[in-house]
C-alpha cells in the first residue's frame, strides 16, 4: 500500500493528512516522525492499530485521533510509554483507546 511507504519516510504529517481514509486499518509510523498534525487520522473508522517506532515524537495535533476505532491500540516504545501517554492525552480518541508497549 502506498500510504505505508509515506508513513515510513515522512518526518511530520500535515493537517488532515489521511483524514477519512475508510480502508486504513493499521498504520506504522517510522523512526523519523517528529510531529503528527491536527486531524491526521480523523474519521478513519477502521483504524485499530497505530505503531509508532519513533522515539523523537514531540507534538501531536488537536483531534488527530478523533473518529478512529473505539477499541484501537497505539503501540509505542517501552521507554517512551509515560511520555507518549501524556502526549496523546485528549487528542480526540475514545476512552477505550489504549497506549501500550
Short mmCIF file of N, CA and C in Angstrom, two decimals:
data_model
loop_
_atom_site.label_atom_id
_atom_site.label_comp_id
_atom_site.label_asym_id
_atom_site.label_seq_id
_atom_site.Cartn_x
_atom_site.Cartn_y
_atom_site.Cartn_z
N UNK A 1 0.83 -1.17 0.00
CA UNK A 1 0.00 0.00 0.00
C UNK A 1 0.88 1.24 0.00
N UNK A 2 0.58 2.23 -0.78
CA UNK A 2 1.40 3.42 -0.92
C UNK A 2 1.45 4.26 0.36
N UNK A 3 0.36 4.25 1.12
CA UNK A 3 0.32 5.02 2.36
C UNK A 3 1.39 4.51 3.32
N UNK A 4 1.63 3.22 3.34
CA UNK A 4 2.62 2.63 4.24
C UNK A 4 4.00 3.22 3.98
N UNK A 5 4.38 3.38 2.72
CA UNK A 5 5.67 3.96 2.38
C UNK A 5 5.75 5.42 2.82
N UNK A 6 4.66 6.15 2.69
CA UNK A 6 4.61 7.54 3.10
C UNK A 6 4.88 7.68 4.59
N UNK A 7 4.29 6.81 5.41
CA UNK A 7 4.46 6.89 6.85
C UNK A 7 5.90 6.66 7.27
N UNK A 8 6.61 5.79 6.59
CA UNK A 8 7.97 5.47 7.00
C UNK A 8 8.98 6.53 6.63
N UNK A 9 8.73 7.30 5.58
CA UNK A 9 9.69 8.30 5.12
C UNK A 9 9.46 9.69 5.68
N UNK A 10 8.26 10.01 6.06
CA UNK A 10 7.92 11.37 6.48
C UNK A 10 8.51 11.71 7.84
N UNK A 11 8.78 13.00 8.06
CA UNK A 11 9.25 13.47 9.36
C UNK A 11 8.09 14.06 10.15
N UNK A 12 7.07 14.54 9.44
CA UNK A 12 5.90 15.13 10.09
C UNK A 12 4.69 14.94 9.18
N UNK A 13 3.51 14.91 9.76
CA UNK A 13 2.29 14.82 9.00
C UNK A 13 1.55 16.13 9.09
N UNK A 14 1.15 16.63 7.96
CA UNK A 14 0.46 17.91 7.91
C UNK A 14 -0.97 17.76 8.41
N UNK A 15 -1.64 18.87 8.52
CA UNK A 15 -3.02 18.92 8.95
C UNK A 15 -3.88 18.07 8.02
N UNK A 16 -4.64 17.15 8.58
CA UNK A 16 -5.59 16.30 7.84
C UNK A 16 -4.92 15.46 6.75
N UNK A 17 -3.79 14.84 7.04
CA UNK A 17 -3.03 14.09 6.03
C UNK A 17 -3.78 12.90 5.47
N UNK A 18 -4.36 12.06 6.28
CA UNK A 18 -5.11 10.89 5.80
C UNK A 18 -6.51 10.87 6.39
N UNK A 19 -7.15 12.01 6.46
CA UNK A 19 -8.49 12.12 7.02
C UNK A 19 -9.48 11.29 6.23
N UNK A 20 -10.35 10.58 6.95
CA UNK A 20 -11.45 9.79 6.39
C UNK A 20 -10.98 8.73 5.39
N UNK A 21 -9.84 8.14 5.64
CA UNK A 21 -9.36 7.03 4.82
C UNK A 21 -10.06 5.77 5.34
N UNK A 22 -11.14 5.40 4.71
CA UNK A 22 -12.04 4.37 5.20
C UNK A 22 -11.39 2.99 5.28
N UNK A 23 -10.52 2.64 4.34
CA UNK A 23 -9.93 1.31 4.31
C UNK A 23 -8.72 1.14 5.21
N UNK A 24 -8.20 2.20 5.76
CA UNK A 24 -6.99 2.13 6.59
C UNK A 24 -7.31 1.44 7.92
N UNK A 25 -6.66 0.30 8.18
CA UNK A 25 -6.92 -0.43 9.42
C UNK A 25 -5.69 -0.45 10.33
N UNK A 26 -4.49 -0.28 9.75
CA UNK A 26 -3.26 -0.25 10.54
C UNK A 26 -2.35 0.84 9.99
N UNK A 27 -1.60 1.47 10.87
CA UNK A 27 -0.64 2.47 10.44
C UNK A 27 0.65 2.28 11.23
N UNK A 28 1.77 2.28 10.54
CA UNK A 28 3.07 2.20 11.18
C UNK A 28 3.83 3.47 10.86
N UNK A 29 4.15 4.24 11.90
CA UNK A 29 4.89 5.48 11.72
C UNK A 29 6.36 5.19 11.97
N UNK A 30 7.22 5.58 11.05
CA UNK A 30 8.64 5.24 11.09
C UNK A 30 9.44 5.93 12.17
N UNK A 31 10.74 5.69 12.15
CA UNK A 31 11.64 6.17 13.20
C UNK A 31 11.87 7.68 13.17
N UNK A 32 11.63 8.31 12.03
CA UNK A 32 11.94 9.74 11.90
C UNK A 32 10.80 10.68 12.21
N UNK A 33 9.66 10.18 12.66
CA UNK A 33 8.50 11.03 12.90
C UNK A 33 8.75 11.96 14.08
N UNK A 34 8.54 13.25 13.86
CA UNK A 34 8.72 14.26 14.90
C UNK A 34 7.38 14.86 15.32
N UNK A 35 6.45 14.97 14.36
CA UNK A 35 5.18 15.65 14.64
C UNK A 35 4.04 15.00 13.88
N UNK A 36 2.89 14.90 14.54
CA UNK A 36 1.65 14.45 13.91
C UNK A 36 0.70 15.63 13.95
N UNK A 37 0.31 16.12 12.78
CA UNK A 37 -0.53 17.31 12.69
C UNK A 37 -1.96 17.06 13.15
N UNK A 38 -2.70 18.13 13.31
CA UNK A 38 -4.09 18.06 13.72
C UNK A 38 -4.96 17.38 12.68
N UNK A 39 -5.92 16.61 13.11
CA UNK A 39 -6.89 15.90 12.27
C UNK A 39 -6.24 14.89 11.32
N UNK A 40 -5.05 14.40 11.62
CA UNK A 40 -4.35 13.49 10.72
C UNK A 40 -5.12 12.21 10.46
N UNK A 41 -5.59 11.54 11.48
CA UNK A 41 -6.32 10.28 11.31
C UNK A 41 -7.81 10.45 11.59
N UNK A 42 -8.32 11.65 11.49
CA UNK A 42 -9.72 11.92 11.81
C UNK A 42 -10.66 11.12 10.90
N UNK A 43 -11.63 10.45 11.51
CA UNK A 43 -12.67 9.66 10.83
C UNK A 43 -12.14 8.47 10.04
N UNK A 44 -10.99 7.94 10.42
CA UNK A 44 -10.51 6.67 9.87
C UNK A 44 -11.13 5.59 10.75
N UNK A 45 -12.37 5.26 10.48
CA UNK A 45 -13.19 4.44 11.38
C UNK A 45 -12.68 3.03 11.62
N UNK A 46 -11.93 2.45 10.70
CA UNK A 46 -11.42 1.09 10.86
C UNK A 46 -10.02 1.06 11.43
N UNK A 47 -9.41 2.20 11.66
CA UNK A 47 -8.04 2.25 12.16
C UNK A 47 -7.99 1.70 13.58
N UNK A 48 -7.43 0.50 13.71
CA UNK A 48 -7.41 -0.19 15.01
C UNK A 48 -6.05 -0.29 15.64
N UNK A 49 -4.98 -0.13 14.86
CA UNK A 49 -3.63 -0.25 15.40
C UNK A 49 -2.74 0.83 14.79
N UNK A 50 -2.11 1.61 15.67
CA UNK A 50 -1.12 2.59 15.24
C UNK A 50 0.18 2.21 15.94
N UNK A 51 1.22 1.90 15.17
CA UNK A 51 2.52 1.55 15.73
C UNK A 51 3.46 2.72 15.49
N UNK A 52 4.06 3.22 16.56
CA UNK A 52 4.98 4.35 16.45
C UNK A 52 6.37 3.86 16.80
N UNK A 53 7.26 3.85 15.80
CA UNK A 53 8.62 3.39 16.01
C UNK A 53 9.56 4.51 16.41
N UNK A 54 9.11 5.74 16.26
CA UNK A 54 9.93 6.90 16.57
C UNK A 54 10.05 7.11 18.08
N UNK A 55 11.22 7.57 18.49
CA UNK A 55 11.42 7.99 19.89
C UNK A 55 11.61 9.50 19.95
N UNK A 56 11.39 10.17 18.82
CA UNK A 56 11.62 11.61 18.71
C UNK A 56 10.34 12.43 18.66
N UNK A 57 9.19 11.79 18.79
CA UNK A 57 7.91 12.48 18.65
C UNK A 57 7.77 13.57 19.71
N UNK A 58 7.50 14.81 19.25
CA UNK A 58 7.41 15.95 20.16
C UNK A 58 6.02 16.56 20.24
N UNK A 59 5.22 16.43 19.16
CA UNK A 59 3.93 17.11 19.13
C UNK A 59 2.89 16.26 18.43
N UNK A 60 1.68 16.23 19.00
CA UNK A 60 0.53 15.57 18.39
C UNK A 60 -0.58 16.62 18.34
N UNK A 61 -1.10 16.87 17.14
CA UNK A 61 -2.09 17.93 16.95
C UNK A 61 -3.46 17.61 17.51
N UNK A 62 -4.25 18.66 17.65
CA UNK A 62 -5.59 18.58 18.20
C UNK A 62 -6.48 17.74 17.28
N UNK A 63 -7.29 16.87 17.86
CA UNK A 63 -8.24 16.00 17.15
C UNK A 63 -7.58 15.08 16.12
N UNK A 64 -6.31 14.77 16.29
CA UNK A 64 -5.63 13.92 15.33
C UNK A 64 -6.11 12.47 15.37
N UNK A 65 -6.73 12.04 16.46
CA UNK A 65 -7.22 10.67 16.58
C UNK A 65 -8.74 10.59 16.70
N UNK A 66 -9.42 11.66 16.42
CA UNK A 66 -10.88 11.69 16.56
C UNK A 66 -11.53 10.82 15.48
N UNK A 67 -12.41 9.94 15.89
CA UNK A 67 -13.16 9.11 14.96
C UNK A 67 -12.48 7.80 14.58
N UNK A 68 -11.36 7.44 15.25
CA UNK A 68 -10.76 6.14 14.97
C UNK A 68 -11.55 5.07 15.71
N UNK A 69 -11.21 3.82 15.49
CA UNK A 69 -11.92 2.69 16.12
C UNK A 69 -11.92 2.87 17.64
N UNK A 70 -13.06 2.69 18.29
CA UNK A 70 -13.15 2.91 19.74
C UNK A 70 -12.24 2.03 20.58
N UNK A 71 -11.87 0.85 20.07
CA UNK A 71 -11.02 -0.06 20.83
C UNK A 71 -9.60 -0.12 20.26
N UNK A 72 -9.16 0.95 19.64
CA UNK A 72 -7.84 0.97 19.00
C UNK A 72 -6.71 0.89 20.01
N UNK A 73 -5.52 0.47 19.53
CA UNK A 73 -4.32 0.42 20.35
C UNK A 73 -3.23 1.22 19.66
N UNK A 74 -2.52 1.99 20.47
CA UNK A 74 -1.37 2.74 19.97
C UNK A 74 -0.15 2.09 20.60
N UNK A 75 0.69 1.47 19.77
CA UNK A 75 1.87 0.76 20.28
C UNK A 75 3.08 1.68 20.18
N UNK A 76 3.78 1.82 21.32
CA UNK A 76 4.95 2.69 21.39
C UNK A 76 6.11 1.96 22.06
N UNK A 77 7.27 2.57 22.05
CA UNK A 77 8.46 2.03 22.70
C UNK A 77 8.24 1.99 24.22
N UNK A 78 8.73 0.97 24.87
CA UNK A 78 8.53 0.80 26.31
C UNK A 78 9.11 1.97 27.11
N UNK A 79 10.27 2.47 26.70
CA UNK A 79 10.89 3.55 27.47
C UNK A 79 10.21 4.90 27.23
N UNK A 80 9.44 5.03 26.16
CA UNK A 80 8.74 6.28 25.87
C UNK A 80 7.25 6.23 26.27
N UNK A 81 6.82 5.14 26.84
CA UNK A 81 5.41 4.95 27.19
C UNK A 81 4.85 6.07 28.07
N UNK A 82 5.48 6.44 29.19
CA UNK A 82 4.91 7.51 30.02
C UNK A 82 4.84 8.86 29.29
N UNK A 83 5.87 9.17 28.53
CA UNK A 83 5.90 10.45 27.80
C UNK A 83 4.82 10.48 26.71
N UNK A 84 4.66 9.38 25.99
CA UNK A 84 3.68 9.33 24.91
C UNK A 84 2.26 9.28 25.45
N UNK A 85 2.05 8.73 26.64
CA UNK A 85 0.72 8.76 27.25
C UNK A 85 0.31 10.21 27.51
N UNK A 86 1.25 11.01 28.00
CA UNK A 86 0.97 12.43 28.21
C UNK A 86 0.75 13.16 26.88
N UNK A 87 1.55 12.82 25.89
CA UNK A 87 1.49 13.46 24.59
C UNK A 87 0.16 13.18 23.86
N UNK A 88 -0.36 11.97 23.99
CA UNK A 88 -1.58 11.58 23.31
C UNK A 88 -2.84 11.85 24.13
N UNK A 89 -2.72 12.43 25.29
CA UNK A 89 -3.88 12.71 26.13
C UNK A 89 -4.75 13.79 25.48
N UNK A 90 -6.06 13.51 25.42
CA UNK A 90 -7.06 14.45 24.88
C UNK A 90 -6.79 14.85 23.43
N UNK A 91 -6.50 13.89 22.59
CA UNK A 91 -6.30 14.17 21.17
C UNK A 91 -7.47 13.68 20.33
N UNK A 92 -8.62 13.47 20.97
CA UNK A 92 -9.84 13.14 20.25
C UNK A 92 -10.22 11.67 20.28
N UNK A 93 -9.32 10.80 20.75
CA UNK A 93 -9.62 9.37 20.78
C UNK A 93 -10.60 9.06 21.91
N UNK A 94 -11.28 7.92 21.79
CA UNK A 94 -12.23 7.49 22.81
C UNK A 94 -11.52 7.04 24.08
N UNK A 95 -12.28 6.83 25.12
CA UNK A 95 -11.72 6.43 26.42
C UNK A 95 -11.15 5.02 26.41
N UNK A 96 -11.63 4.16 25.50
CA UNK A 96 -11.17 2.78 25.46
C UNK A 96 -9.90 2.59 24.65
N UNK A 97 -9.43 3.63 23.98
CA UNK A 97 -8.19 3.53 23.21
C UNK A 97 -7.02 3.38 24.18
N UNK A 98 -6.19 2.37 23.98
CA UNK A 98 -5.08 2.07 24.87
C UNK A 98 -3.76 2.44 24.23
N UNK A 99 -2.85 2.94 25.04
CA UNK A 99 -1.48 3.20 24.61
C UNK A 99 -0.64 2.15 25.31
N UNK A 100 -0.05 1.25 24.53
CA UNK A 100 0.66 0.10 25.09
C UNK A 100 2.07 0.01 24.54
N UNK A 101 2.90 -0.81 25.21
CA UNK A 101 4.27 -1.01 24.73
C UNK A 101 4.38 -2.23 23.86
#
